N, CA, C and O atoms as a Maestro MAE file, in Angstrom:
{
 s_m_m2io_version
 :::
 2.0.0
}

f_m_ct {
 s_m_title
 :::
 protein
 m_atom[256] {
  # First column is atom index #
  i_m_mmod_type
  r_m_x_coord
  r_m_y_coord
  r_m_z_coord
  i_m_residue_number
  s_m_chain_name
  s_m_pdb_residue_name
  s_m_pdb_atom_name
  i_m_atomic_number
  :::
  1 25 16.905 -21.457 -32.315 1 A "UNK " " N  " 7
  2 3 16.708 -20.066 -31.932 1 A "UNK " " CA " 6
  3 2 17.239 -19.864 -30.521 1 A "UNK " " C  " 6
  4 15 17.030 -20.693 -29.635 1 A "UNK " " O  " 8
  5 25 17.913 -18.770 -30.335 2 A "UNK " " N  " 7
  6 3 18.498 -18.449 -29.037 2 A "UNK " " CA " 6
  7 2 17.543 -17.531 -28.274 2 A "UNK " " C  " 6
  8 15 17.074 -16.531 -28.817 2 A "UNK " " O  " 8
  9 25 17.261 -17.865 -27.037 3 A "UNK " " N  " 7
  10 3 16.371 -17.052 -26.219 3 A "UNK " " CA " 6
  11 2 17.167 -15.981 -25.488 3 A "UNK " " C  " 6
  12 15 18.290 -16.213 -25.040 3 A "UNK " " O  " 8
  13 25 16.573 -14.828 -25.378 4 A "UNK " " N  " 7
  14 3 17.213 -13.745 -24.631 4 A "UNK " " CA " 6
  15 2 17.064 -13.999 -23.141 4 A "UNK " " C  " 6
  16 15 16.040 -14.510 -22.686 4 A "UNK " " O  " 8
  17 25 18.065 -13.648 -22.405 5 A "UNK " " N  " 7
  18 3 18.009 -13.806 -20.951 5 A "UNK " " CA " 6
  19 2 16.997 -12.821 -20.380 5 A "UNK " " C  " 6
  20 15 16.927 -11.670 -20.811 5 A "UNK " " O  " 8
  21 25 16.229 -13.274 -19.424 6 A "UNK " " N  " 7
  22 3 15.274 -12.391 -18.757 6 A "UNK " " CA " 6
  23 2 15.732 -12.182 -17.328 6 A "UNK " " C  " 6
  24 15 16.280 -13.095 -16.711 6 A "UNK " " O  " 8
  25 25 15.513 -10.998 -16.800 7 A "UNK " " N  " 7
  26 3 15.926 -10.748 -15.412 7 A "UNK " " CA " 6
  27 2 15.130 -11.622 -14.454 7 A "UNK " " C  " 6
  28 15 13.950 -11.895 -14.676 7 A "UNK " " O  " 8
  29 25 15.779 -12.050 -13.406 8 A "UNK " " N  " 7
  30 3 15.079 -12.876 -12.426 8 A "UNK " " CA " 6
  31 2 14.076 -12.028 -11.659 8 A "UNK " " C  " 6
  32 15 14.192 -10.804 -11.618 8 A "UNK " " O  " 8
  33 25 13.110 -12.667 -11.062 9 A "UNK " " N  " 7
  34 3 12.018 -11.946 -10.410 9 A "UNK " " CA " 6
  35 2 12.472 -11.156 -9.184 9 A "UNK " " C  " 6
  36 15 11.762 -10.252 -8.745 9 A "UNK " " O  " 8
  37 25 13.632 -11.475 -8.627 10 A "UNK " " N  " 7
  38 3 14.073 -10.749 -7.438 10 A "UNK " " CA " 6
  39 2 14.888 -9.495 -7.776 10 A "UNK " " C  " 6
  40 15 15.323 -8.783 -6.871 10 A "UNK " " O  " 8
  41 25 15.094 -9.224 -9.050 11 A "UNK " " N  " 7
  42 3 15.809 -8.011 -9.446 11 A "UNK " " CA " 6
  43 2 14.799 -6.873 -9.563 11 A "UNK " " C  " 6
  44 15 13.799 -6.991 -10.271 11 A "UNK " " O  " 8
  45 25 15.064 -5.787 -8.873 12 A "UNK " " N  " 7
  46 3 14.167 -4.634 -8.918 12 A "UNK " " CA " 6
  47 2 14.872 -3.475 -9.602 12 A "UNK " " C  " 6
  48 15 16.080 -3.285 -9.460 12 A "UNK " " O  " 8
  49 25 14.090 -2.708 -10.344 13 A "UNK " " N  " 7
  50 3 14.628 -1.471 -10.898 13 A "UNK " " CA " 6
  51 2 14.670 -0.450 -9.772 13 A "UNK " " C  " 6
  52 15 13.741 -0.351 -8.970 13 A "UNK " " O  " 8
  53 25 15.744 0.296 -9.725 14 A "UNK " " N  " 7
  54 3 15.808 1.354 -8.716 14 A "UNK " " CA " 6
  55 2 15.325 2.643 -9.359 14 A "UNK " " C  " 6
  56 15 15.694 2.968 -10.487 14 A "UNK " " O  " 8
  57 25 14.506 3.361 -8.636 15 A "UNK " " N  " 7
  58 3 13.987 4.627 -9.134 15 A "UNK " " CA " 6
  59 2 14.749 5.759 -8.492 15 A "UNK " " C  " 6
  60 15 15.021 5.748 -7.292 15 A "UNK " " O  " 8
  61 25 15.091 6.737 -9.308 16 A "UNK " " N  " 7
  62 3 15.775 7.911 -8.782 16 A "UNK " " CA " 6
  63 2 14.755 8.773 -8.050 16 A "UNK " " C  " 6
  64 15 13.648 8.998 -8.539 16 A "UNK " " O  " 8
  65 25 15.137 9.241 -6.897 17 A "UNK " " N  " 7
  66 3 14.288 10.141 -6.119 17 A "UNK " " CA " 6
  67 2 14.783 11.566 -6.352 17 A "UNK " " C  " 6
  68 15 15.975 11.846 -6.226 17 A "UNK " " O  " 8
  69 25 13.870 12.451 -6.687 18 A "UNK " " N  " 7
  70 3 14.211 13.845 -6.932 18 A "UNK " " CA " 6
  71 2 13.677 14.704 -5.802 18 A "UNK " " C  " 6
  72 15 12.522 14.568 -5.398 18 A "UNK " " O  " 8
  73 25 14.521 15.591 -5.293 19 A "UNK " " N  " 7
  74 3 14.086 16.521 -4.249 19 A "UNK " " CA " 6
  75 2 13.190 17.581 -4.896 19 A "UNK " " C  " 6
  76 15 13.233 17.767 -6.112 19 A "UNK " " O  " 8
  77 25 12.383 18.270 -4.096 20 A "UNK " " N  " 7
  78 3 11.565 19.361 -4.661 20 A "UNK " " CA " 6
  79 2 12.412 20.403 -5.394 20 A "UNK " " C  " 6
  80 15 11.986 20.950 -6.411 20 A "UNK " " O  " 8
  81 25 13.605 20.675 -4.878 21 A "UNK " " N  " 7
  82 3 14.488 21.651 -5.517 21 A "UNK " " CA " 6
  83 2 14.954 21.159 -6.884 21 A "UNK " " C  " 6
  84 15 15.033 21.938 -7.835 21 A "UNK " " O  " 8
  85 25 15.262 19.863 -6.981 22 A "UNK " " N  " 7
  86 3 15.685 19.298 -8.263 22 A "UNK " " CA " 6
  87 2 14.549 19.357 -9.282 22 A "UNK " " C  " 6
  88 15 14.774 19.663 -10.453 22 A "UNK " " O  " 8
  89 25 13.343 19.065 -8.837 23 A "UNK " " N  " 7
  90 3 12.184 19.112 -9.733 23 A "UNK " " CA " 6
  91 2 12.002 20.520 -10.291 23 A "UNK " " C  " 6
  92 15 11.813 20.699 -11.494 23 A "UNK " " O  " 8
  93 25 12.062 21.520 -9.406 24 A "UNK " " N  " 7
  94 3 11.900 22.913 -9.835 24 A "UNK " " CA " 6
  95 2 13.012 23.293 -10.806 24 A "UNK " " C  " 6
  96 15 12.759 23.968 -11.803 24 A "UNK " " O  " 8
  97 25 14.224 22.869 -10.526 25 A "UNK " " N  " 7
  98 3 15.353 23.190 -11.398 25 A "UNK " " CA " 6
  99 2 15.136 22.612 -12.802 25 A "UNK " " C  " 6
  100 15 15.387 23.295 -13.794 25 A "UNK " " O  " 8
  101 25 14.679 21.378 -12.890 26 A "UNK " " N  " 7
  102 3 14.434 20.742 -14.188 26 A "UNK " " CA " 6
  103 2 13.285 21.439 -14.916 26 A "UNK " " C  " 6
  104 15 13.370 21.689 -16.118 26 A "UNK " " O  " 8
  105 25 12.214 21.751 -14.191 27 A "UNK " " N  " 7
  106 3 11.080 22.449 -14.803 27 A "UNK " " CA " 6
  107 2 11.487 23.828 -15.315 27 A "UNK " " C  " 6
  108 15 11.033 24.255 -16.377 27 A "UNK " " O  " 8
  109 25 12.333 24.520 -14.571 28 A "UNK " " N  " 7
  110 3 12.796 25.853 -14.990 28 A "UNK " " CA " 6
  111 2 13.605 25.784 -16.282 28 A "UNK " " C  " 6
  112 15 13.514 26.680 -17.122 28 A "UNK " " O  " 8
  113 25 14.391 24.729 -16.441 29 A "UNK " " N  " 7
  114 3 15.171 24.588 -17.673 29 A "UNK " " CA " 6
  115 2 14.255 24.574 -18.891 29 A "UNK " " C  " 6
  116 15 14.601 25.107 -19.946 29 A "UNK " " O  " 8
  117 25 13.100 23.967 -18.739 30 A "UNK " " N  " 7
  118 3 12.144 23.929 -19.849 30 A "UNK " " CA " 6
  119 2 11.422 25.266 -20.007 30 A "UNK " " C  " 6
  120 15 11.335 25.805 -21.110 30 A "UNK " " O  " 8
  121 25 10.908 25.795 -18.902 31 A "UNK " " N  " 7
  122 3 10.062 26.984 -18.978 31 A "UNK " " CA " 6
  123 2 10.833 28.274 -19.237 31 A "UNK " " C  " 6
  124 15 10.355 29.143 -19.967 31 A "UNK " " O  " 8
  125 25 12.001 28.406 -18.655 32 A "UNK " " N  " 7
  126 3 12.747 29.662 -18.777 32 A "UNK " " CA " 6
  127 2 13.835 29.620 -19.845 32 A "UNK " " C  " 6
  128 15 14.117 30.632 -20.487 32 A "UNK " " O  " 8
  129 25 14.446 28.449 -20.037 33 A "UNK " " N  " 7
  130 3 15.526 28.341 -21.018 33 A "UNK " " CA " 6
  131 2 15.079 27.615 -22.277 33 A "UNK " " C  " 6
  132 15 15.866 27.414 -23.201 33 A "UNK " " O  " 8
  133 25 13.800 27.222 -22.306 34 A "UNK " " N  " 7
  134 3 13.178 26.619 -23.489 34 A "UNK " " CA " 6
  135 2 13.868 25.344 -23.970 34 A "UNK " " C  " 6
  136 15 13.920 25.073 -25.170 34 A "UNK " " O  " 8
  137 25 14.395 24.567 -23.028 35 A "UNK " " N  " 7
  138 3 14.971 23.281 -23.396 35 A "UNK " " CA " 6
  139 2 13.837 22.294 -23.662 35 A "UNK " " C  " 6
  140 15 12.872 22.247 -22.899 35 A "UNK " " O  " 8
  141 25 13.940 21.506 -24.733 36 A "UNK " " N  " 7
  142 3 12.875 20.552 -25.054 36 A "UNK " " CA " 6
  143 2 12.677 19.515 -23.948 36 A "UNK " " C  " 6
  144 15 13.632 19.054 -23.323 36 A "UNK " " O  " 8
  145 25 11.420 19.165 -23.727 37 A "UNK " " N  " 7
  146 3 11.081 18.165 -22.710 37 A "UNK " " CA " 6
  147 2 11.807 16.857 -23.005 37 A "UNK " " C  " 6
  148 15 12.315 16.210 -22.090 37 A "UNK " " O  " 8
  149 25 11.860 16.468 -24.270 38 A "UNK " " N  " 7
  150 3 12.500 15.200 -24.633 38 A "UNK " " CA " 6
  151 2 13.973 15.179 -24.222 38 A "UNK " " C  " 6
  152 15 14.466 14.164 -23.730 38 A "UNK " " O  " 8
  153 25 14.674 16.294 -24.421 39 A "UNK " " N  " 7
  154 3 16.091 16.367 -24.037 39 A "UNK " " CA " 6
  155 2 16.253 16.313 -22.522 39 A "UNK " " C  " 6
  156 15 17.125 15.611 -22.010 39 A "UNK " " O  " 8
  157 25 15.418 17.050 -21.814 40 A "UNK " " N  " 7
  158 3 15.500 17.058 -20.350 40 A "UNK " " CA " 6
  159 2 15.226 15.670 -19.784 40 A "UNK " " C  " 6
  160 15 15.913 15.214 -18.870 40 A "UNK " " O  " 8
  161 25 14.220 15.007 -20.333 41 A "UNK " " N  " 7
  162 3 13.863 13.679 -19.836 41 A "UNK " " CA " 6
  163 2 14.990 12.684 -20.079 41 A "UNK " " C  " 6
  164 15 15.310 11.875 -19.208 41 A "UNK " " O  " 8
  165 25 15.587 12.747 -21.258 42 A "UNK " " N  " 7
  166 3 16.691 11.841 -21.566 42 A "UNK " " CA " 6
  167 2 17.888 12.119 -20.656 42 A "UNK " " C  " 6
  168 15 18.505 11.194 -20.128 42 A "UNK " " O  " 8
  169 25 18.203 13.385 -20.482 43 A "UNK " " N  " 7
  170 3 19.354 13.790 -19.669 43 A "UNK " " CA " 6
  171 2 19.196 13.390 -18.203 43 A "UNK " " C  " 6
  172 15 20.165 12.989 -17.558 43 A "UNK " " O  " 8
  173 25 17.967 13.499 -17.677 44 A "UNK " " N  " 7
  174 3 17.734 13.261 -16.254 44 A "UNK " " CA " 6
  175 2 17.085 11.911 -15.955 44 A "UNK " " C  " 6
  176 15 16.746 11.627 -14.806 44 A "UNK " " O  " 8
  177 25 16.913 11.081 -16.979 45 A "UNK " " N  " 7
  178 3 16.349 9.754 -16.764 45 A "UNK " " CA " 6
  179 2 14.887 9.762 -16.362 45 A "UNK " " C  " 6
  180 15 14.461 8.965 -15.526 45 A "UNK " " O  " 8
  181 25 14.119 10.664 -16.958 46 A "UNK " " N  " 7
  182 3 12.694 10.800 -16.643 46 A "UNK " " CA " 6
  183 2 11.834 10.292 -17.783 46 A "UNK " " C  " 6
  184 15 12.261 10.271 -18.938 46 A "UNK " " O  " 8
  185 25 10.634 9.887 -17.454 47 A "UNK " " N  " 7
  186 3 9.615 9.640 -18.465 47 A "UNK " " CA " 6
  187 2 8.903 10.977 -18.692 47 A "UNK " " C  " 6
  188 15 8.690 11.726 -17.739 47 A "UNK " " O  " 8
  189 25 8.535 11.287 -19.931 48 A "UNK " " N  " 7
  190 3 7.816 12.543 -20.177 48 A "UNK " " CA " 6
  191 2 6.558 12.684 -19.322 48 A "UNK " " C  " 6
  192 15 6.227 13.789 -18.892 48 A "UNK " " O  " 8
  193 25 5.862 11.592 -19.073 49 A "UNK " " N  " 7
  194 3 4.649 11.669 -18.246 49 A "UNK " " CA " 6
  195 2 4.972 12.153 -16.836 49 A "UNK " " C  " 6
  196 15 4.181 12.877 -16.231 49 A "UNK " " O  " 8
  197 25 6.133 11.756 -16.310 50 A "UNK " " N  " 7
  198 3 6.541 12.219 -14.981 50 A "UNK " " CA " 6
  199 2 6.823 13.713 -15.003 50 A "UNK " " C  " 6
  200 15 6.424 14.439 -14.092 50 A "UNK " " O  " 8
  201 25 7.511 14.174 -16.044 51 A "UNK " " N  " 7
  202 3 7.801 15.603 -16.177 51 A "UNK " " CA " 6
  203 2 6.506 16.407 -16.175 51 A "UNK " " C  " 6
  204 15 6.385 17.395 -15.450 51 A "UNK " " O  " 8
  205 25 5.537 15.983 -16.991 52 A "UNK " " N  " 7
  206 3 4.276 16.722 -17.087 52 A "UNK " " CA " 6
  207 2 3.473 16.636 -15.797 52 A "UNK " " C  " 6
  208 15 2.729 17.562 -15.475 52 A "UNK " " O  " 8
  209 25 3.607 15.548 -15.058 53 A "UNK " " N  " 7
  210 3 2.939 15.441 -13.758 53 A "UNK " " CA " 6
  211 2 3.534 16.466 -12.797 53 A "UNK " " C  " 6
  212 15 2.803 17.147 -12.077 53 A "UNK " " O  " 8
  213 25 4.863 16.574 -12.788 54 A "UNK " " N  " 7
  214 3 5.508 17.590 -11.948 54 A "UNK " " CA " 6
  215 2 5.014 18.972 -12.347 54 A "UNK " " C  " 6
  216 15 4.688 19.792 -11.489 54 A "UNK " " O  " 8
  217 25 4.959 19.230 -13.646 55 A "UNK " " N  " 7
  218 3 4.574 20.540 -14.155 55 A "UNK " " CA " 6
  219 2 3.152 20.899 -13.727 55 A "UNK " " C  " 6
  220 15 2.865 22.057 -13.425 55 A "UNK " " O  " 8
  221 25 2.276 19.918 -13.704 56 A "UNK " " N  " 7
  222 3 0.888 20.202 -13.343 56 A "UNK " " CA " 6
  223 2 0.697 20.379 -11.841 56 A "UNK " " C  " 6
  224 15 -0.281 20.995 -11.416 56 A "UNK " " O  " 8
  225 25 1.612 19.853 -11.031 57 A "UNK " " N  " 7
  226 3 1.450 19.945 -9.580 57 A "UNK " " CA " 6
  227 2 2.296 21.041 -8.940 57 A "UNK " " C  " 6
  228 15 2.036 21.435 -7.803 57 A "UNK " " O  " 8
  229 25 3.297 21.533 -9.649 58 A "UNK " " N  " 7
  230 3 4.188 22.555 -9.088 58 A "UNK " " CA " 6
  231 2 3.546 23.931 -9.217 58 A "UNK " " C  " 6
  232 15 3.173 24.331 -10.320 58 A "UNK " " O  " 8
  233 25 3.411 24.662 -8.114 59 A "UNK " " N  " 7
  234 3 2.847 26.016 -8.199 59 A "UNK " " CA " 6
  235 2 3.680 26.900 -9.128 59 A "UNK " " C  " 6
  236 15 4.910 26.882 -9.076 59 A "UNK " " O  " 8
  237 25 3.014 27.656 -9.959 60 A "UNK " " N  " 7
  238 3 3.698 28.505 -10.947 60 A "UNK " " CA " 6
  239 2 4.640 29.513 -10.286 60 A "UNK " " C  " 6
  240 15 5.660 29.875 -10.872 60 A "UNK " " O  " 8
  241 25 4.317 29.962 -9.093 61 A "UNK " " N  " 7
  242 3 5.166 30.973 -8.441 61 A "UNK " " CA " 6
  243 2 6.559 30.428 -8.136 61 A "UNK " " C  " 6
  244 15 7.509 31.206 -8.040 61 A "UNK " " O  " 8
  245 25 6.705 29.121 -7.981 62 A "UNK " " N  " 7
  246 3 8.011 28.530 -7.692 62 A "UNK " " CA " 6
  247 2 8.878 28.386 -8.932 62 A "UNK " " C  " 6
  248 15 10.068 28.091 -8.827 62 A "UNK " " O  " 8
  249 25 8.294 28.592 -10.100 63 A "UNK " " N  " 7
  250 3 9.028 28.332 -11.330 63 A "UNK " " CA " 6
  251 2 9.599 29.580 -11.982 63 A "UNK " " C  " 6
  252 15 10.385 29.476 -12.923 63 A "UNK " " O  " 8
  253 25 9.223 30.745 -11.505 64 A "UNK " " N  " 7
  254 3 9.713 31.968 -12.155 64 A "UNK " " CA " 6
  255 2 10.916 32.535 -11.448 64 A "UNK " " C  " 6
  256 15 11.450 33.562 -11.867 64 A "UNK " " O  " 8
  :::
 }
 m_bond[255] {
  # First column is bond index #
  i_m_from
  i_m_to
  i_m_order
  :::
  1 1 2 1
  2 2 3 1
  3 3 4 2
  4 3 5 1
  5 5 6 1
  6 6 7 1
  7 7 8 2
  8 7 9 1
  9 9 10 1
  10 10 11 1
  11 11 12 2
  12 11 13 1
  13 13 14 1
  14 14 15 1
  15 15 16 2
  16 15 17 1
  17 17 18 1
  18 18 19 1
  19 19 20 2
  20 19 21 1
  21 21 22 1
  22 22 23 1
  23 23 24 2
  24 23 25 1
  25 25 26 1
  26 26 27 1
  27 27 28 2
  28 27 29 1
  29 29 30 1
  30 30 31 1
  31 31 32 2
  32 31 33 1
  33 33 34 1
  34 34 35 1
  35 35 36 2
  36 35 37 1
  37 37 38 1
  38 38 39 1
  39 39 40 2
  40 39 41 1
  41 41 42 1
  42 42 43 1
  43 43 44 2
  44 43 45 1
  45 45 46 1
  46 46 47 1
  47 47 48 2
  48 47 49 1
  49 49 50 1
  50 50 51 1
  51 51 52 2
  52 51 53 1
  53 53 54 1
  54 54 55 1
  55 55 56 2
  56 55 57 1
  57 57 58 1
  58 58 59 1
  59 59 60 2
  60 59 61 1
  61 61 62 1
  62 62 63 1
  63 63 64 2
  64 63 65 1
  65 65 66 1
  66 66 67 1
  67 67 68 2
  68 67 69 1
  69 69 70 1
  70 70 71 1
  71 71 72 2
  72 71 73 1
  73 73 74 1
  74 74 75 1
  75 75 76 2
  76 75 77 1
  77 77 78 1
  78 78 79 1
  79 79 80 2
  80 79 81 1
  81 81 82 1
  82 82 83 1
  83 83 84 2
  84 83 85 1
  85 85 86 1
  86 86 87 1
  87 87 88 2
  88 87 89 1
  89 89 90 1
  90 90 91 1
  91 91 92 2
  92 91 93 1
  93 93 94 1
  94 94 95 1
  95 95 96 2
  96 95 97 1
  97 97 98 1
  98 98 99 1
  99 99 100 2
  100 99 101 1
  101 101 102 1
  102 102 103 1
  103 103 104 2
  104 103 105 1
  105 105 106 1
  106 106 107 1
  107 107 108 2
  108 107 109 1
  109 109 110 1
  110 110 111 1
  111 111 112 2
  112 111 113 1
  113 113 114 1
  114 114 115 1
  115 115 116 2
  116 115 117 1
  117 117 118 1
  118 118 119 1
  119 119 120 2
  120 119 121 1
  121 121 122 1
  122 122 123 1
  123 123 124 2
  124 123 125 1
  125 125 126 1
  126 126 127 1
  127 127 128 2
  128 127 129 1
  129 129 130 1
  130 130 131 1
  131 131 132 2
  132 131 133 1
  133 133 134 1
  134 134 135 1
  135 135 136 2
  136 135 137 1
  137 137 138 1
  138 138 139 1
  139 139 140 2
  140 139 141 1
  141 141 142 1
  142 142 143 1
  143 143 144 2
  144 143 145 1
  145 145 146 1
  146 146 147 1
  147 147 148 2
  148 147 149 1
  149 149 150 1
  150 150 151 1
  151 151 152 2
  152 151 153 1
  153 153 154 1
  154 154 155 1
  155 155 156 2
  156 155 157 1
  157 157 158 1
  158 158 159 1
  159 159 160 2
  160 159 161 1
  161 161 162 1
  162 162 163 1
  163 163 164 2
  164 163 165 1
  165 165 166 1
  166 166 167 1
  167 167 168 2
  168 167 169 1
  169 169 170 1
  170 170 171 1
  171 171 172 2
  172 171 173 1
  173 173 174 1
  174 174 175 1
  175 175 176 2
  176 175 177 1
  177 177 178 1
  178 178 179 1
  179 179 180 2
  180 179 181 1
  181 181 182 1
  182 182 183 1
  183 183 184 2
  184 183 185 1
  185 185 186 1
  186 186 187 1
  187 187 188 2
  188 187 189 1
  189 189 190 1
  190 190 191 1
  191 191 192 2
  192 191 193 1
  193 193 194 1
  194 194 195 1
  195 195 196 2
  196 195 197 1
  197 197 198 1
  198 198 199 1
  199 199 200 2
  200 199 201 1
  201 201 202 1
  202 202 203 1
  203 203 204 2
  204 203 205 1
  205 205 206 1
  206 206 207 1
  207 207 208 2
  208 207 209 1
  209 209 210 1
  210 210 211 1
  211 211 212 2
  212 211 213 1
  213 213 214 1
  214 214 215 1
  215 215 216 2
  216 215 217 1
  217 217 218 1
  218 218 219 1
  219 219 220 2
  220 219 221 1
  221 221 222 1
  222 222 223 1
  223 223 224 2
  224 223 225 1
  225 225 226 1
  226 226 227 1
  227 227 228 2
  228 227 229 1
  229 229 230 1
  230 230 231 1
  231 231 232 2
  232 231 233 1
  233 233 234 1
  234 234 235 1
  235 235 236 2
  236 235 237 1
  237 237 238 1
  238 238 239 1
  239 239 240 2
  240 239 241 1
  241 241 242 1
  242 242 243 1
  243 243 244 2
  244 243 245 1
  245 245 246 1
  246 246 247 1
  247 247 248 2
  248 247 249 1
  249 249 250 1
  250 250 251 1
  251 251 252 2
  252 251 253 1
  253 253 254 1
  254 254 255 1
  255 255 256 2
  :::
 }
}
């Protein structure tokens, strides 16, 4: 049996940092243009839980 290579312990995943403006823009695509969360997350490299966390913390007045 062949073993799959595992990443070494010193390799770190890099996380994309989103500016507040980018977050609002992504949230607006869902709320105003009705784009599915799954599509937005795939397109922008997000986990759905992160999207919903942004949605719960972003004031509604910034999204309209």
